[in-house]
PDB file of C-alpha atoms in Angstrom:
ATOM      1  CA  UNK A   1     164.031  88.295  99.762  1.00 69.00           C
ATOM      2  CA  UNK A   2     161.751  87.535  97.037  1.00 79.00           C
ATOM      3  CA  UNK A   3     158.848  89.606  98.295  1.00 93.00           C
ATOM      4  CA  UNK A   4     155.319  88.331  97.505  1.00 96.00           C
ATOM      5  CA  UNK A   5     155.066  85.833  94.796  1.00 97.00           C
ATOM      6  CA  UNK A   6     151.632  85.197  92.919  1.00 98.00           C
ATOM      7  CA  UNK A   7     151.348  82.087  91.308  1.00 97.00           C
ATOM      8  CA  UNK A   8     150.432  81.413  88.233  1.00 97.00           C
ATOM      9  CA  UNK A   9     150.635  84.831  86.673  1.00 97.00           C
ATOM     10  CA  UNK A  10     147.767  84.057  83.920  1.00 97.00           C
ATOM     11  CA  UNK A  11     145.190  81.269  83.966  1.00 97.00           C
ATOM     12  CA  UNK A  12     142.169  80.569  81.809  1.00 97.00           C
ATOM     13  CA  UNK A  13     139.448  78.505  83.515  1.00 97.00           C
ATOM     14  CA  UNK A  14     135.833  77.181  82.036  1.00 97.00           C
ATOM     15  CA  UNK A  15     133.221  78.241  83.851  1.00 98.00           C
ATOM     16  CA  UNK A  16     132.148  75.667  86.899  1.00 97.00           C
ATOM     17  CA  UNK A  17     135.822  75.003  87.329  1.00 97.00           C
ATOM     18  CA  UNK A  18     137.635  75.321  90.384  1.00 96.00           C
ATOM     19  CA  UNK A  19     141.516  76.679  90.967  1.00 96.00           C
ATOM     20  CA  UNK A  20     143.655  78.028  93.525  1.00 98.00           C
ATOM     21  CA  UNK A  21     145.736  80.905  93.527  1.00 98.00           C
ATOM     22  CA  UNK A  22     148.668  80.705  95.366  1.00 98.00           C
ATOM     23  CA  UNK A  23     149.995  83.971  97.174  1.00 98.00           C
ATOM     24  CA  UNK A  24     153.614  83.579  99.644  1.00 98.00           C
ATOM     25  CA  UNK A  25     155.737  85.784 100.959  1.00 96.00           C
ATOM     26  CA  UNK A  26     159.289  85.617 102.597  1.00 95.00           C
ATOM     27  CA  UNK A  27     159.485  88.421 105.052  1.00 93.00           C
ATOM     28  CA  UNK A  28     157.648  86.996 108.449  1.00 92.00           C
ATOM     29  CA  UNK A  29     154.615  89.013 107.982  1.00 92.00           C
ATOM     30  CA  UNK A  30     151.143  88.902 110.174  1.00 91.00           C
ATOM     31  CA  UNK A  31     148.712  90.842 107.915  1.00 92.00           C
ATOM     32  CA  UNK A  32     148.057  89.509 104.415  1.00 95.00           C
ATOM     33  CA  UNK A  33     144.952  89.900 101.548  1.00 95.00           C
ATOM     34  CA  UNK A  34     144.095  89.619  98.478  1.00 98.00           C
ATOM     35  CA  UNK A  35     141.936  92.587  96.208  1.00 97.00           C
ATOM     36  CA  UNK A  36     140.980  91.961  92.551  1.00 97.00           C
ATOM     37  CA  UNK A  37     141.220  94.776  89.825  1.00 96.00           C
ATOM     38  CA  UNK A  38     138.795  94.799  87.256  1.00 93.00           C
ATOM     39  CA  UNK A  39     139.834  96.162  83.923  1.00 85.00           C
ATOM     40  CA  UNK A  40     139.573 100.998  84.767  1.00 81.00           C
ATOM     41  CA  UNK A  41     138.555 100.051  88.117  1.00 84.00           C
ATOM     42  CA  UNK A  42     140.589 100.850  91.611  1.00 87.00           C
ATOM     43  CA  UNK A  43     141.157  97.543  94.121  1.00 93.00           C
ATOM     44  CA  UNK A  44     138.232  95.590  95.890  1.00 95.00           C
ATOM     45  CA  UNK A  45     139.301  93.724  99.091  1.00 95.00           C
ATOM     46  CA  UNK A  46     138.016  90.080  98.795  1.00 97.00           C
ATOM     47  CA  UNK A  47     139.639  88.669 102.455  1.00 97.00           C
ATOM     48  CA  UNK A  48     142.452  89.855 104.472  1.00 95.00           C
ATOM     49  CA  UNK A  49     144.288  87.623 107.098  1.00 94.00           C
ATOM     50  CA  UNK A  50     145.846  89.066 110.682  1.00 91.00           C
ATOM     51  CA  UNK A  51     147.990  85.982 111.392  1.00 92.00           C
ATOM     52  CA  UNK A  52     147.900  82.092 110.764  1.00 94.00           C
ATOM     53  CA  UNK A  53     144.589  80.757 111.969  1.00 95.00           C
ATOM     54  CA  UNK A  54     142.877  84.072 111.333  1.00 94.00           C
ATOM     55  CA  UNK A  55     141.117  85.192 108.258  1.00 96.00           C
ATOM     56  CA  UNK A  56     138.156  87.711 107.672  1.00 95.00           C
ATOM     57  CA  UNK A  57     136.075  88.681 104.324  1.00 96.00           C
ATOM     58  CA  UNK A  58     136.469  91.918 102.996  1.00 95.00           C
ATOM     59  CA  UNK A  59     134.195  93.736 100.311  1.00 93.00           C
ATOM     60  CA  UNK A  60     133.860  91.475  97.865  1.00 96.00           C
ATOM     61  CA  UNK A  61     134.315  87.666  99.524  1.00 97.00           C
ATOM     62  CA  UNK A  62     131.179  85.784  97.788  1.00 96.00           C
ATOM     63  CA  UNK A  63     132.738  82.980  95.544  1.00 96.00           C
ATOM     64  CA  UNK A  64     136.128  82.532  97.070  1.00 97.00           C
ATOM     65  CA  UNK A  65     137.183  81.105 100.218  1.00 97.00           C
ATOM     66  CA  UNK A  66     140.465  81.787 102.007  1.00 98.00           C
ATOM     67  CA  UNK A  67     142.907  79.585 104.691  1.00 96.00           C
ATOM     68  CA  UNK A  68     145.864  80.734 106.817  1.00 97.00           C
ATOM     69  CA  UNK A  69     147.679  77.643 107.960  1.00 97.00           C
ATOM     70  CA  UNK A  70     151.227  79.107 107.696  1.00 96.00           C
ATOM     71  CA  UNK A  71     152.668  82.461 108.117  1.00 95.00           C
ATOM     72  CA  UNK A  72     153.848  82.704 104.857  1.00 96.00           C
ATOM     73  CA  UNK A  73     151.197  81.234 102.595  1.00 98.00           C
ATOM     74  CA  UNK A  74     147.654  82.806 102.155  1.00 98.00           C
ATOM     75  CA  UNK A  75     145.899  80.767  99.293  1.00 98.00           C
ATOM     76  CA  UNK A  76     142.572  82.129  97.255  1.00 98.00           C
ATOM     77  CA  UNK A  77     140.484  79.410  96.446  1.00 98.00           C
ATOM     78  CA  UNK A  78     137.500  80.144  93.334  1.00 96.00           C
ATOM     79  CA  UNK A  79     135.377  77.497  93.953  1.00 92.00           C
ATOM     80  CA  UNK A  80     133.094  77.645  91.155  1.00 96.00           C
ATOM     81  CA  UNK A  81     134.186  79.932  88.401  1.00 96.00           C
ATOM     82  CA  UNK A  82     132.093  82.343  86.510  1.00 97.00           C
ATOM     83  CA  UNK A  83     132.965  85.251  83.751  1.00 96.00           C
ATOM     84  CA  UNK A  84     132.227  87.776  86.732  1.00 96.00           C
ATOM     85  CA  UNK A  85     134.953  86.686  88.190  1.00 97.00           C
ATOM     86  CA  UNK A  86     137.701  87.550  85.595  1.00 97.00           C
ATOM     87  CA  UNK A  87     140.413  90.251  87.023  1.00 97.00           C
ATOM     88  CA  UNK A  88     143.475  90.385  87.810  1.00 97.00           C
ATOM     89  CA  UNK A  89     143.851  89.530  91.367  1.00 98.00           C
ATOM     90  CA  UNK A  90     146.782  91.108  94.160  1.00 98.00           C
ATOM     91  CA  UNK A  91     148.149  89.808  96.966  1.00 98.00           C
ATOM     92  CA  UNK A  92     149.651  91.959  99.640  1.00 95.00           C
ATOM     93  CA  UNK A  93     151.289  91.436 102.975  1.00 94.00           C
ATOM     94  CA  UNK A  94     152.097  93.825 105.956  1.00 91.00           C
ATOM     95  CA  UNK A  95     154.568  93.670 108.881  1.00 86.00           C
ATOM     96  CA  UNK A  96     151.736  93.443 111.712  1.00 70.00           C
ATOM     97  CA  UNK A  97     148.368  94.669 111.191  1.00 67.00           C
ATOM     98  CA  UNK A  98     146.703  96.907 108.524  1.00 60.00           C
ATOM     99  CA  UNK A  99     148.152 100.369 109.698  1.00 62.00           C
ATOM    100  CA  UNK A 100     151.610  99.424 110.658  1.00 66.00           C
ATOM    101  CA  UNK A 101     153.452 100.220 107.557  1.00 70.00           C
ATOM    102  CA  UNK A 102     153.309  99.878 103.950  1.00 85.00           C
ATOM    103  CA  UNK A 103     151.600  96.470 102.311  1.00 90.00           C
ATOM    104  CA  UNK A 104     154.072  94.761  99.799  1.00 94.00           C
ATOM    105  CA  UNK A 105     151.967  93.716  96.549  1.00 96.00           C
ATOM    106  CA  UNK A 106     152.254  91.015  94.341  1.00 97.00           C
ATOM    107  CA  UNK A 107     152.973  91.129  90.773  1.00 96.00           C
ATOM    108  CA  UNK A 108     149.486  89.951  90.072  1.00 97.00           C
ATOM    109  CA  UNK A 109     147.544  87.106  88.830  1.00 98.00           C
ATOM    110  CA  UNK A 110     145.100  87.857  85.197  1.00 97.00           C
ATOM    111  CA  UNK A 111     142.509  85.019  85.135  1.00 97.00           C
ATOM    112  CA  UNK A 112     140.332  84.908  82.365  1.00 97.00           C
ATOM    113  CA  UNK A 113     136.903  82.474  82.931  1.00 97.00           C
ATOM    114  CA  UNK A 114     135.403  81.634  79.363  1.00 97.00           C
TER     115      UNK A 114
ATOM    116  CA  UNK B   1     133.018 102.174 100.678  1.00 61.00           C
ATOM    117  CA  UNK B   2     136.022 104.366 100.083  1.00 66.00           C
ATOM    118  CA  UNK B   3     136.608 106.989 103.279  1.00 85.00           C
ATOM    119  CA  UNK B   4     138.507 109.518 100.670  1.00 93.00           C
ATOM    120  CA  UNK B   5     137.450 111.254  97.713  1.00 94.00           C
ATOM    121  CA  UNK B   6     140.180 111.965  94.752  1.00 97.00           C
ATOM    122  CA  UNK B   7     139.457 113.459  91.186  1.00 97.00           C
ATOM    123  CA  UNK B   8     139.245 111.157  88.322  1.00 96.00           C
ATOM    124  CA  UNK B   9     141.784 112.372  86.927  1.00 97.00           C
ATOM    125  CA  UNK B  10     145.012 115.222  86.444  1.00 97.00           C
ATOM    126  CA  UNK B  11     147.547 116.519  83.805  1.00 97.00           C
ATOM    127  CA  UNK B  12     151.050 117.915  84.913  1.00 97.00           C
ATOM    128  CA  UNK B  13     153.912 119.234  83.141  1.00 97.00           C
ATOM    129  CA  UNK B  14     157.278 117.192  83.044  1.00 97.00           C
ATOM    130  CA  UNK B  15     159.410 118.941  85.783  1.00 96.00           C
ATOM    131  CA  UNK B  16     156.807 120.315  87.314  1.00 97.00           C
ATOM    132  CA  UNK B  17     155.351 119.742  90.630  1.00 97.00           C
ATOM    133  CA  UNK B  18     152.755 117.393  90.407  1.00 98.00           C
ATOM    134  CA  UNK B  19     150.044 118.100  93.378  1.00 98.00           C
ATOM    135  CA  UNK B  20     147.381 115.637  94.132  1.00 98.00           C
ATOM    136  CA  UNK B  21     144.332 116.009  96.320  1.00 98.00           C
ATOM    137  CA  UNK B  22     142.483 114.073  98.942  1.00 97.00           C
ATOM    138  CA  UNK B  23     139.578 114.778 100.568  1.00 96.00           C
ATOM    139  CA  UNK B  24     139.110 113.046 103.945  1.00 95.00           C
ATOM    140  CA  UNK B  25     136.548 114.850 105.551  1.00 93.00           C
ATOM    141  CA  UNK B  26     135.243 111.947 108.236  1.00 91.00           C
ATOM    142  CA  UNK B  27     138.987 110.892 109.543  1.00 91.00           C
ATOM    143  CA  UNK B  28     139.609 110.462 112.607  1.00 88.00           C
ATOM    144  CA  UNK B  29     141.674 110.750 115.664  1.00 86.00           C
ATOM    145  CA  UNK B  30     143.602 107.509 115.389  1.00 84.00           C
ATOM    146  CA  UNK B  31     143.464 107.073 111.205  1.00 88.00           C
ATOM    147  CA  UNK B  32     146.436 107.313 109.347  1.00 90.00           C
ATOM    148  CA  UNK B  33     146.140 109.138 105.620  1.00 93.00           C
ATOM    149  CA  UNK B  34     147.806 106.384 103.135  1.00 93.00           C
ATOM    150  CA  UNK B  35     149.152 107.295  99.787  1.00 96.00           C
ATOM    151  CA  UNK B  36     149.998 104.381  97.173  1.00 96.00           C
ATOM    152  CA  UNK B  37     150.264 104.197  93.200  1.00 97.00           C
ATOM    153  CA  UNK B  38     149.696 101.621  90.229  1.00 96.00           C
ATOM    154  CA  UNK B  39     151.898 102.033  87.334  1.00 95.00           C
ATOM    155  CA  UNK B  40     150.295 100.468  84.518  1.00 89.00           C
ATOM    156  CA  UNK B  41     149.234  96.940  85.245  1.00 84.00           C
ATOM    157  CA  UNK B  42     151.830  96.405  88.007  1.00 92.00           C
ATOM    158  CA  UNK B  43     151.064  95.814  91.842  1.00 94.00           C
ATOM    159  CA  UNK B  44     150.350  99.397  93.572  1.00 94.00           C
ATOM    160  CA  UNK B  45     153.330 100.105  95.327  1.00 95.00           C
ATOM    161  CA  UNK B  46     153.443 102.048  98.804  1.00 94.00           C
ATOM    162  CA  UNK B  47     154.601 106.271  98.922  1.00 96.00           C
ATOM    163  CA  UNK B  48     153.937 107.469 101.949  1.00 95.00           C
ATOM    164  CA  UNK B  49     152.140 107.814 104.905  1.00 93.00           C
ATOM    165  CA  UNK B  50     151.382 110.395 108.131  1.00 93.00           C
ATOM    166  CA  UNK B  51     149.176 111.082 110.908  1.00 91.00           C
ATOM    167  CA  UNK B  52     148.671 114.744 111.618  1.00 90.00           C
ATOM    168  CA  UNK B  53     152.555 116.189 110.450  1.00 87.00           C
ATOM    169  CA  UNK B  54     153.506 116.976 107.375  1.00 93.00           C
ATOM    170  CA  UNK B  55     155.764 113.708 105.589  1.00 95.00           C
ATOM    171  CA  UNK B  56     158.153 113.929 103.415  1.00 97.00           C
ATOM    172  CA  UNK B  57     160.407 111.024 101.787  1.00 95.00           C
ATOM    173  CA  UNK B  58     162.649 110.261  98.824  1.00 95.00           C
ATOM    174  CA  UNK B  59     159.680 110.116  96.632  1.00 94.00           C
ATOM    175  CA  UNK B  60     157.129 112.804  97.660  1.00 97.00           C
ATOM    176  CA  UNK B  61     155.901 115.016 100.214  1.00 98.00           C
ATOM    177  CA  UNK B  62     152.604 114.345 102.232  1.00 98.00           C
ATOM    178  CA  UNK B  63     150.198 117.678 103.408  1.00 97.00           C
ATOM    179  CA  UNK B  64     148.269 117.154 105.901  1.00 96.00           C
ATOM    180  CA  UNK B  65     145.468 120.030 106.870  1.00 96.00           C
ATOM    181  CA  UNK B  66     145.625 121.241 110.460  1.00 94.00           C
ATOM    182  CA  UNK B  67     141.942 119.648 110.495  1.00 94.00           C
ATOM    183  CA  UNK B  68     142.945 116.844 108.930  1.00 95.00           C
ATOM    184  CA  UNK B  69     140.173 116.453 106.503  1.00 95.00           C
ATOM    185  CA  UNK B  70     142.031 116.766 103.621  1.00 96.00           C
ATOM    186  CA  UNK B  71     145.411 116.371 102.394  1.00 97.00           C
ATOM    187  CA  UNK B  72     148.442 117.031  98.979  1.00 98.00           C
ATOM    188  CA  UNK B  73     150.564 114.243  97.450  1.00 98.00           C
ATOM    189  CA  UNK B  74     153.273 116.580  96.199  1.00 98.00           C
ATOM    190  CA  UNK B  75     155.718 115.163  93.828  1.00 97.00           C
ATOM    191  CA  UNK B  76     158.129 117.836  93.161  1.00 96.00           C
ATOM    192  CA  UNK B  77     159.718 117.199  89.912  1.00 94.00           C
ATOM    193  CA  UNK B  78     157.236 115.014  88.007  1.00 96.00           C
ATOM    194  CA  UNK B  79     159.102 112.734  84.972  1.00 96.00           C
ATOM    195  CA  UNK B  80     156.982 110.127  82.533  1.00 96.00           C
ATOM    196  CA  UNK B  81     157.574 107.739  85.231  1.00 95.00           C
ATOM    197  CA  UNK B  82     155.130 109.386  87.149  1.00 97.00           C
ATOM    198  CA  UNK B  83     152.742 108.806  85.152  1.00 97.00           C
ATOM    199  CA  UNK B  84     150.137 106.356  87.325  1.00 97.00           C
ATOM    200  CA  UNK B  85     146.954 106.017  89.298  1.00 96.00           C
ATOM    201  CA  UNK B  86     147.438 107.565  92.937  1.00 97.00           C
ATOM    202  CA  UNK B  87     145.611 106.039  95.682  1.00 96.00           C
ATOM    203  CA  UNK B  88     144.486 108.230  98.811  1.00 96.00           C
ATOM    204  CA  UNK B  89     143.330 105.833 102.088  1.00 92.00           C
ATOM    205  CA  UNK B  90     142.976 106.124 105.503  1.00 91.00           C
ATOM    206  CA  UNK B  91     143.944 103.299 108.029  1.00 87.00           C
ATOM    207  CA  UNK B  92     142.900 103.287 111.760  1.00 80.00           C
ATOM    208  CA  UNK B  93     144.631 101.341 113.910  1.00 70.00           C
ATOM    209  CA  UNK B  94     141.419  99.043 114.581  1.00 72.00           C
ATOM    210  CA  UNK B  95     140.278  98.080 111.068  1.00 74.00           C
ATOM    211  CA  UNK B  96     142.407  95.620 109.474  1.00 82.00           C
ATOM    212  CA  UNK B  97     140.080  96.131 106.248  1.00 85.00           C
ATOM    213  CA  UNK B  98     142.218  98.266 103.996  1.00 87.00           C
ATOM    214  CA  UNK B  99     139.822  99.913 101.534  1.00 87.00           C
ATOM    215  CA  UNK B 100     141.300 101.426  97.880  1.00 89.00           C
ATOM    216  CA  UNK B 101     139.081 103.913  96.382  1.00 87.00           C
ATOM    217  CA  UNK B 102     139.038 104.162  92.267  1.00 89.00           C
ATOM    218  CA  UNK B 103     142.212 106.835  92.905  1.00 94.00           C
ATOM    219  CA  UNK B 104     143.742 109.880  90.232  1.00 97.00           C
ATOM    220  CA  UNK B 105     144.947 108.604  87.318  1.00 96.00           C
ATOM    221  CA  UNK B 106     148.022 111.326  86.738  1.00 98.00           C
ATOM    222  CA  UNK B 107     149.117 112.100  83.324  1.00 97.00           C
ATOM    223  CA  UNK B 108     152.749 113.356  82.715  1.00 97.00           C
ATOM    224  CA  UNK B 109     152.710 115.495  79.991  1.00 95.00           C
ATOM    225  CA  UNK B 110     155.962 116.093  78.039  1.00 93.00           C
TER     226      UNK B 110
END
């Protein structure tokens, strides 16, 4: 099992562009999300997913947008970036929903928008 | 916003026990008390976890007041290793929206 794989693991965008992150993981999991970490700060919860077809914004959703078609795959999509927006962003997955057991995190992604 | 409150931060003395608190004072019947930790830049990786009983694993021990409004991360022989930012949540089995606060950062002293 490879876990949860972030990918890429650094990016530098220009402000105004537009990227995905890619977030997958290989052990049949319902419950995925993704937080971003700015630099001395604890985790902020930007959408969560409870299963394919279902997503849901978390605390900090405004300038990304989310989509659940598989299982395994739970993209983040900046559609715009700006210089708020650099962090390093997790992904995590969990065997059913939110209190079922532990959430698996990614290694990360660090974006940087100039 | 966070449902837990942690201090900022601790010391603790290699090999000693390192004890972390959590104050949960609004949990309730059906949350769960959630402890995680962050070394350095990495992903935050899972510890342990309990309702009402006390926990204990392979990597710590979990206290959990008979009120349940507050609760110790015990690690009993802390190394360098240890050294990371402990997170303290609490998950019901309703919310889906799993909330981090800013966590202890723990220092292992040598």
């Amino acid at each position: 099992n490879a876990g949860v794989t972030q990918t890429p693991k650094f990016q530098v965008l220009k402000t105004g562009q537009s990227m995905t992150l890619q977030c997958a993981q290989d052990m049949n999991h319902e419950y995925m999300s993704w937080y971003r970490q700015d630099p001395g700060m604890g985790l902020r919860l930007i959408h969560y997913s409870v299963g394919a077809g279902i997503t849901d914004q978390g605390e900090v959703p405004n300038g990304y947008n989310v989509s659940r078609s598989t299982t395994e795959d739970f993209p983040l999509r900046l559609l715009s970036a700006a210089p708020s927006q650099t962090s390093v962003y997790f992904c995590a997955s969990s065997y059913g929903h939110a209190n079922t057991g532990e959430l698996f995190f990614g290694e990360g992604s660090r974006l940087t928008v100039l | 916003d966070a449902k837990t409150t942690q201090p900022p931060s601790m010391d603790c003395a290699e090999g000693r026990a390192a004890n972390l608190p959590c104050n949960h004072s609004t949990i309730s019947g059906n949350e769960y008390v959630y402890w995680y930790r962050q070394i350095h830049s990495q992903g935050p990786q899972y510890i342990i976890h309990g309702l009402k009983n006390n926990e204990t694993n392979e990597m710590a021990s979990l206290i959990i007041t008979e009120d349940r409004k507050s609760s110790t991360l015990i690690l009993p022989h802390a190394t360098l290793r240890d050294t990371a930012v402990y997170y303290c949540i609490v998950i019901s089995n309703r919310d889906d929206k799993i909330i981090f606060g800013k966590g202890t950062r723990l220092h292992i002293l040598p």
